[in-house]
PDB file of C-alpha atoms in Angstrom:
ATOM      1  CA  ARG X   1       0.089  -0.044  -0.163  1.00 49.00           C
ATOM      2  CA  TRP X   2       1.206   3.583  -0.887  1.00 53.00           C
ATOM      3  CA  ASP X   3       1.986   6.364   1.565  1.00 62.00           C
ATOM      4  CA  ASP X   4      -0.614   8.574  -0.053  1.00 60.00           C
ATOM      5  CA  VAL X   5      -3.867   6.617   1.204  1.00 59.00           C
ATOM      6  CA  HIS X   6      -5.916   9.753   1.301  1.00 57.00           C
ATOM      7  CA  TYR X   7      -6.347   9.093  -2.444  1.00 58.00           C
ATOM      8  CA  LYS X   8      -8.894   6.639  -2.469  1.00 55.00           C
ATOM      9  CA  SER X   9      -9.411   6.153  -6.363  1.00 56.00           C
ATOM     10  CA  THR X  10      -5.698   5.480  -7.336  1.00 55.00           C
ATOM     11  CA  MET X  11      -3.534   2.674  -6.168  1.00 60.00           C
ATOM     12  CA  LEU X  12      -6.213   0.367  -4.688  1.00 67.00           C
ATOM     13  CA  ALA X  13      -5.162  -2.188  -7.407  1.00 72.00           C
ATOM     14  CA  PRO X  14      -2.729  -3.837  -4.943  1.00 74.00           C
ATOM     15  CA  ASN X  15      -5.103  -4.191  -2.229  1.00 74.00           C
ATOM     16  CA  CYS X  16      -7.612  -6.044  -4.703  1.00 76.00           C
ATOM     17  CA  LEU X  17      -4.554  -8.080  -5.857  1.00 80.00           C
ATOM     18  CA  ALA X  18      -3.653  -8.961  -2.414  1.00 78.00           C
ATOM     19  CA  LYS X  19      -7.126  -9.787  -1.346  1.00 79.00           C
ATOM     20  CA  THR X  20      -8.056 -11.888  -3.852  1.00 80.00           C
ATOM     21  CA  ASP X  21      -4.876 -13.845  -3.197  1.00 85.00           C
ATOM     22  CA  ALA X  22      -5.368 -14.025   0.358  1.00 78.00           C
ATOM     23  CA  HIS X  23      -9.162 -15.439  -0.505  1.00 78.00           C
ATOM     24  CA  ARG X  24      -7.741 -18.014  -2.900  1.00 90.00           C
ATOM     25  CA  GLN X  25      -5.458 -19.285  -0.133  1.00 86.00           C
ATOM     26  CA  GLY X  26      -8.961 -19.647   2.401  1.00 85.00           C
ATOM     27  CA  PHE X  27      -8.304 -16.237   4.466  1.00 82.00           C
ATOM     28  CA  GLY X  28     -11.334 -13.754   4.964  1.00 81.00           C
ATOM     29  CA  GLU X  29      -9.210 -10.805   4.981  1.00 86.00           C
ATOM     30  CA  ILE X  30      -5.438  -9.547   5.177  1.00 86.00           C
ATOM     31  CA  LEU X  31      -3.210  -7.301   6.794  1.00 90.00           C
ATOM     32  CA  PHE X  32      -0.840  -4.925   5.618  1.00 87.00           C
ATOM     33  CA  VAL X  33       2.030  -4.795   7.499  1.00 89.00           C
ATOM     34  CA  ARG X  34       4.978  -2.241   6.619  1.00 88.00           C
ATOM     35  CA  ALA X  35       8.749  -2.642   6.246  1.00 90.00           C
ATOM     36  CA  ASP X  36       9.196  -1.728   9.964  1.00 91.00           C
ATOM     37  CA  GLY X  37       6.658  -3.967  11.170  1.00 90.00           C
ATOM     38  CA  THR X  38       3.958  -2.212  11.833  1.00 91.00           C
ATOM     39  CA  VAL X  39       0.304  -2.970  11.077  1.00 91.00           C
ATOM     40  CA  THR X  40      -1.906  -0.436   9.347  1.00 86.00           C
ATOM     41  CA  GLU X  41      -5.221  -1.977   7.907  1.00 83.00           C
ATOM     42  CA  SER X  42      -6.448  -4.715   5.681  1.00 84.00           C
ATOM     43  CA  GLY X  43      -7.242  -4.853   2.336  1.00 81.00           C
ATOM     44  CA  ALA X  44     -10.592  -3.196   2.163  1.00 81.00           C
ATOM     45  CA  CYS X  45     -11.290  -2.355   5.905  1.00 86.00           C
ATOM     46  CA  ASN X  46      -9.610  -0.738   8.990  1.00 89.00           C
ATOM     47  CA  PHE X  47      -8.532  -3.367  11.737  1.00 91.00           C
ATOM     48  CA  PHE X  48      -9.033  -3.074  15.633  1.00 92.00           C
ATOM     49  CA  TYR X  49      -7.717  -5.238  18.269  1.00 92.00           C
ATOM     50  CA  MET X  50      -8.233  -5.161  22.225  1.00 90.00           C
ATOM     51  CA  ASP X  51      -5.362  -5.830  24.390  1.00 91.00           C
ATOM     52  CA  THR X  52      -5.263  -7.858  27.572  1.00 88.00           C
ATOM     53  CA  ASP X  53      -5.737  -4.366  29.563  1.00 92.00           C
ATOM     54  CA  GLY X  54      -8.941  -3.554  27.415  1.00 89.00           C
ATOM     55  CA  VAL X  55      -7.578  -0.868  25.408  1.00 94.00           C
ATOM     56  CA  LEU X  56      -8.995  -0.976  21.794  1.00 93.00           C
ATOM     57  CA  HIS X  57      -5.919  -0.082  19.152  1.00 95.00           C
ATOM     58  CA  THR X  58      -6.517   0.953  15.759  1.00 93.00           C
ATOM     59  CA  ALA X  59      -3.944   2.518  13.355  1.00 90.00           C
ATOM     60  CA  PRO X  60      -3.301   6.414  13.446  1.00 89.00           C
ATOM     61  CA  PHE X  61      -4.893   8.404  10.846  1.00 79.00           C
ATOM     62  CA  GLY X  62      -2.261   9.299   8.109  1.00 74.00           C
ATOM     63  CA  GLY X  63      -1.001   6.133   7.188  1.00 68.00           C
ATOM     64  CA  ILE X  64      -4.554   4.744   6.654  1.00 70.00           C
ATOM     65  CA  LEU X  65      -7.802   5.574   4.944  1.00 69.00           C
ATOM     66  CA  MET X  66      -9.916   7.350   7.641  1.00 72.00           C
ATOM     67  CA  GLY X  67     -13.095   5.536   7.322  1.00 78.00           C
ATOM     68  CA  CYS X  68     -16.548   6.730   8.379  1.00 83.00           C
ATOM     69  CA  THR X  69     -17.076   3.449   9.855  1.00 84.00           C
ATOM     70  CA  ARG X  70     -13.835   3.179  11.984  1.00 87.00           C
ATOM     71  CA  ALA X  71     -14.366   7.042  13.027  1.00 86.00           C
ATOM     72  CA  GLY X  72     -18.018   5.968  14.214  1.00 85.00           C
ATOM     73  CA  LEU X  73     -16.520   3.093  16.026  1.00 88.00           C
ATOM     74  CA  ILE X  74     -14.327   5.295  18.127  1.00 89.00           C
ATOM     75  CA  LYS X  75     -17.179   7.266  19.148  1.00 87.00           C
ATOM     76  CA  CYS X  76     -18.932   4.264  20.174  1.00 86.00           C
ATOM     77  CA  ALA X  77     -16.225   2.570  22.048  1.00 88.00           C
ATOM     78  CA  GLU X  78     -15.428   6.375  23.815  1.00 88.00           C
ATOM     79  CA  GLU X  79     -19.219   6.186  24.860  1.00 85.00           C
ATOM     80  CA  LEU X  80     -18.990   2.773  26.246  1.00 84.00           C
ATOM     81  CA  GLN X  81     -15.709   4.081  28.158  1.00 89.00           C
ATOM     82  CA  ILE X  82     -13.555   1.731  26.384  1.00 89.00           C
ATOM     83  CA  PRO X  83     -10.007   3.440  26.076  1.00 94.00           C
ATOM     84  CA  VAL X  84      -8.815   4.019  22.296  1.00 95.00           C
ATOM     85  CA  SER X  85      -5.393   3.998  21.305  1.00 96.00           C
ATOM     86  CA  GLU X  86      -4.904   5.139  17.721  1.00 94.00           C
ATOM     87  CA  ASP X  87      -1.081   4.584  17.683  1.00 93.00           C
ATOM     88  CA  VAL X  88       1.378   2.178  15.543  1.00 93.00           C
ATOM     89  CA  PHE X  89       1.382  -1.426  16.596  1.00 95.00           C
ATOM     90  CA  THR X  90       2.998  -4.858  15.513  1.00 96.00           C
ATOM     91  CA  LEU X  91       1.627  -7.921  13.928  1.00 94.00           C
ATOM     92  CA  ASP X  92       2.732  -9.714  17.356  1.00 94.00           C
ATOM     93  CA  ASP X  93       0.625  -7.299  19.069  1.00 95.00           C
ATOM     94  CA  ALA X  94      -2.186  -7.693  17.036  1.00 94.00           C
ATOM     95  CA  LYS X  95      -1.748 -11.888  17.731  1.00 93.00           C
ATOM     96  CA  ASN X  96      -1.814 -11.301  21.361  1.00 92.00           C
ATOM     97  CA  ALA X  97      -4.955  -9.771  21.138  1.00 91.00           C
ATOM     98  CA  LYS X  98      -7.946 -10.307  23.572  1.00 88.00           C
ATOM     99  CA  MET X  99     -10.262  -9.939  20.309  1.00 88.00           C
ATOM    100  CA  ALA X 100      -9.911  -8.356  17.090  1.00 90.00           C
ATOM    101  CA  PHE X 101     -12.452  -7.241  14.318  1.00 90.00           C
ATOM    102  CA  VAL X 102     -12.391  -5.380  10.881  1.00 89.00           C
ATOM    103  CA  SER X 103     -14.821  -2.692  10.143  1.00 88.00           C
ATOM    104  CA  SER X 104     -15.860  -1.227   6.639  1.00 85.00           C
ATOM    105  CA  SER X 105     -18.887   0.561   5.486  1.00 81.00           C
ATOM    106  CA  SER X 106     -20.315  -2.816   3.959  1.00 79.00           C
ATOM    107  CA  ARG X 107     -19.086  -4.727   6.684  1.00 74.00           C
ATOM    108  CA  ALA X 108     -19.740  -2.812   9.491  1.00 77.00           C
ATOM    109  CA  ILE X 109     -17.870  -5.083  12.487  1.00 84.00           C
ATOM    110  CA  THR X 110     -16.671  -8.686  11.422  1.00 84.00           C
ATOM    111  CA  GLN X 111     -14.952 -10.630  14.201  1.00 85.00           C
ATOM    112  CA  VAL X 112     -11.488 -11.774  13.297  1.00 88.00           C
ATOM    113  CA  THR X 113     -10.806 -15.129  14.991  1.00 86.00           C
ATOM    114  CA  HIS X 114      -7.058 -15.863  13.317  1.00 87.00           C
ATOM    115  CA  ILE X 115      -4.374 -14.029  12.418  1.00 90.00           C
ATOM    116  CA  ASP X 116      -2.369 -16.131  10.292  1.00 88.00           C
ATOM    117  CA  ASP X 117      -2.188 -19.615  12.314  1.00 87.00           C
ATOM    118  CA  THR X 118      -2.554 -18.030  15.637  1.00 90.00           C
ATOM    119  CA  PRO X 119      -5.950 -18.112  17.336  1.00 89.00           C
ATOM    120  CA  ILE X 120      -7.535 -14.854  18.637  1.00 86.00           C
ATOM    121  CA  ASP X 121      -8.645 -15.459  22.090  1.00 69.00           C
ATOM    122  CA  SER X 122     -12.314 -14.395  21.941  1.00 57.00           C
ATOM    123  CA  ARG X 123     -13.491 -16.389  25.015  1.00 50.00           C
ATOM    124  CA  GLY X 124     -14.827 -14.318  28.075  1.00 47.00           C
ATOM    125  CA  GLY X 125     -17.290 -12.441  26.417  1.00 45.00           C
ATOM    126  CA  ASP X 126     -15.247 -10.636  23.769  1.00 52.00           C
ATOM    127  CA  THR X 127     -17.576 -11.873  20.906  1.00 66.00           C
ATOM    128  CA  GLU X 128     -20.214  -9.947  23.056  1.00 70.00           C
ATOM    129  CA  MET X 129     -18.023  -6.864  23.043  1.00 72.00           C
ATOM    130  CA  THR X 130     -18.154  -7.017  19.199  1.00 75.00           C
ATOM    131  CA  ALA X 131     -21.973  -7.635  19.353  1.00 77.00           C
ATOM    132  CA  VAL X 132     -22.273  -4.514  21.828  1.00 78.00           C
ATOM    133  CA  LEU X 133     -20.182  -2.234  19.551  1.00 79.00           C
ATOM    134  CA  ARG X 134     -22.272  -3.135  16.542  1.00 78.00           C
ATOM    135  CA  GLN X 135     -25.332  -2.567  18.283  1.00 78.00           C
ATOM    136  CA  LEU X 136     -24.230   0.870  19.326  1.00 78.00           C
ATOM    137  CA  PHE X 137     -22.957   1.689  15.847  1.00 77.00           C
ATOM    138  CA  ASP X 138     -25.876   1.041  14.338  1.00 79.00           C
ATOM    139  CA  LEU X 139     -28.103   3.251  16.571  1.00 78.00           C
ATOM    140  CA  TYR X 140     -25.109   5.856  15.989  1.00 72.00           C
ATOM    141  CA  MET X 141     -25.880   5.480  12.160  1.00 71.00           C
ATOM    142  CA  VAL X 142     -29.528   5.808  12.865  1.00 68.00           C
ATOM    143  CA  ARG X 143     -28.839   8.874  14.998  1.00 68.00           C
ATOM    144  CA  TYR X 144     -26.290  10.675  12.563  1.00 63.00           C
ATOM    145  CA  ALA X 145     -27.779   9.500   9.373  1.00 60.00           C
ATOM    146  CA  GLY X 146     -29.915  12.668   8.882  1.00 56.00           C
ATOM    147  CA  THR X 147     -26.995  15.306   9.857  1.00 52.00           C
TER     148      THR X 147
END
C-alpha cells in the first residue's frame, strides 16, 4: 500500500490483488504490514484489536484511509468508556489480542478469529463486546444519518 492513502481512487489495485490472493488461500481478509513491522489496515477495512488491559487499538490516521465506519466505532467505544489508542502496533501485538475485528461500510464489524495460524482469544465475552459495539454503532448510524 502506498503512502498517499487519502487518495482513495488511485492505487487500490494492489489491495484488490492481495485480497484476491488471500481469498484463494482460504483467508477472509489480509493485513498490510509495513517494512518496519507496523500494521496499517486490511485490504478494504480498518483493523482493530483489544489488548489484555481492555484498550482498543487501531492504526493512526495518516497511514490509513480514515473510514467513516472507523470514526463512528471510535465514538461508540468512547461512549462505552472503552479506552481507544490510535497508535502504531506490530503484528505480534495484534496476534496477542484479547479480541480483534475489521470494520468497513459494507461489513460494519466482522470478528477476527485468527491471524495467520494464531487464534485470537475471543473467550470471556469478547465476542459479546463486538456485538455491543455493533448494536451501538447501528444506533449511532441512525442518530447521525440525517445530519
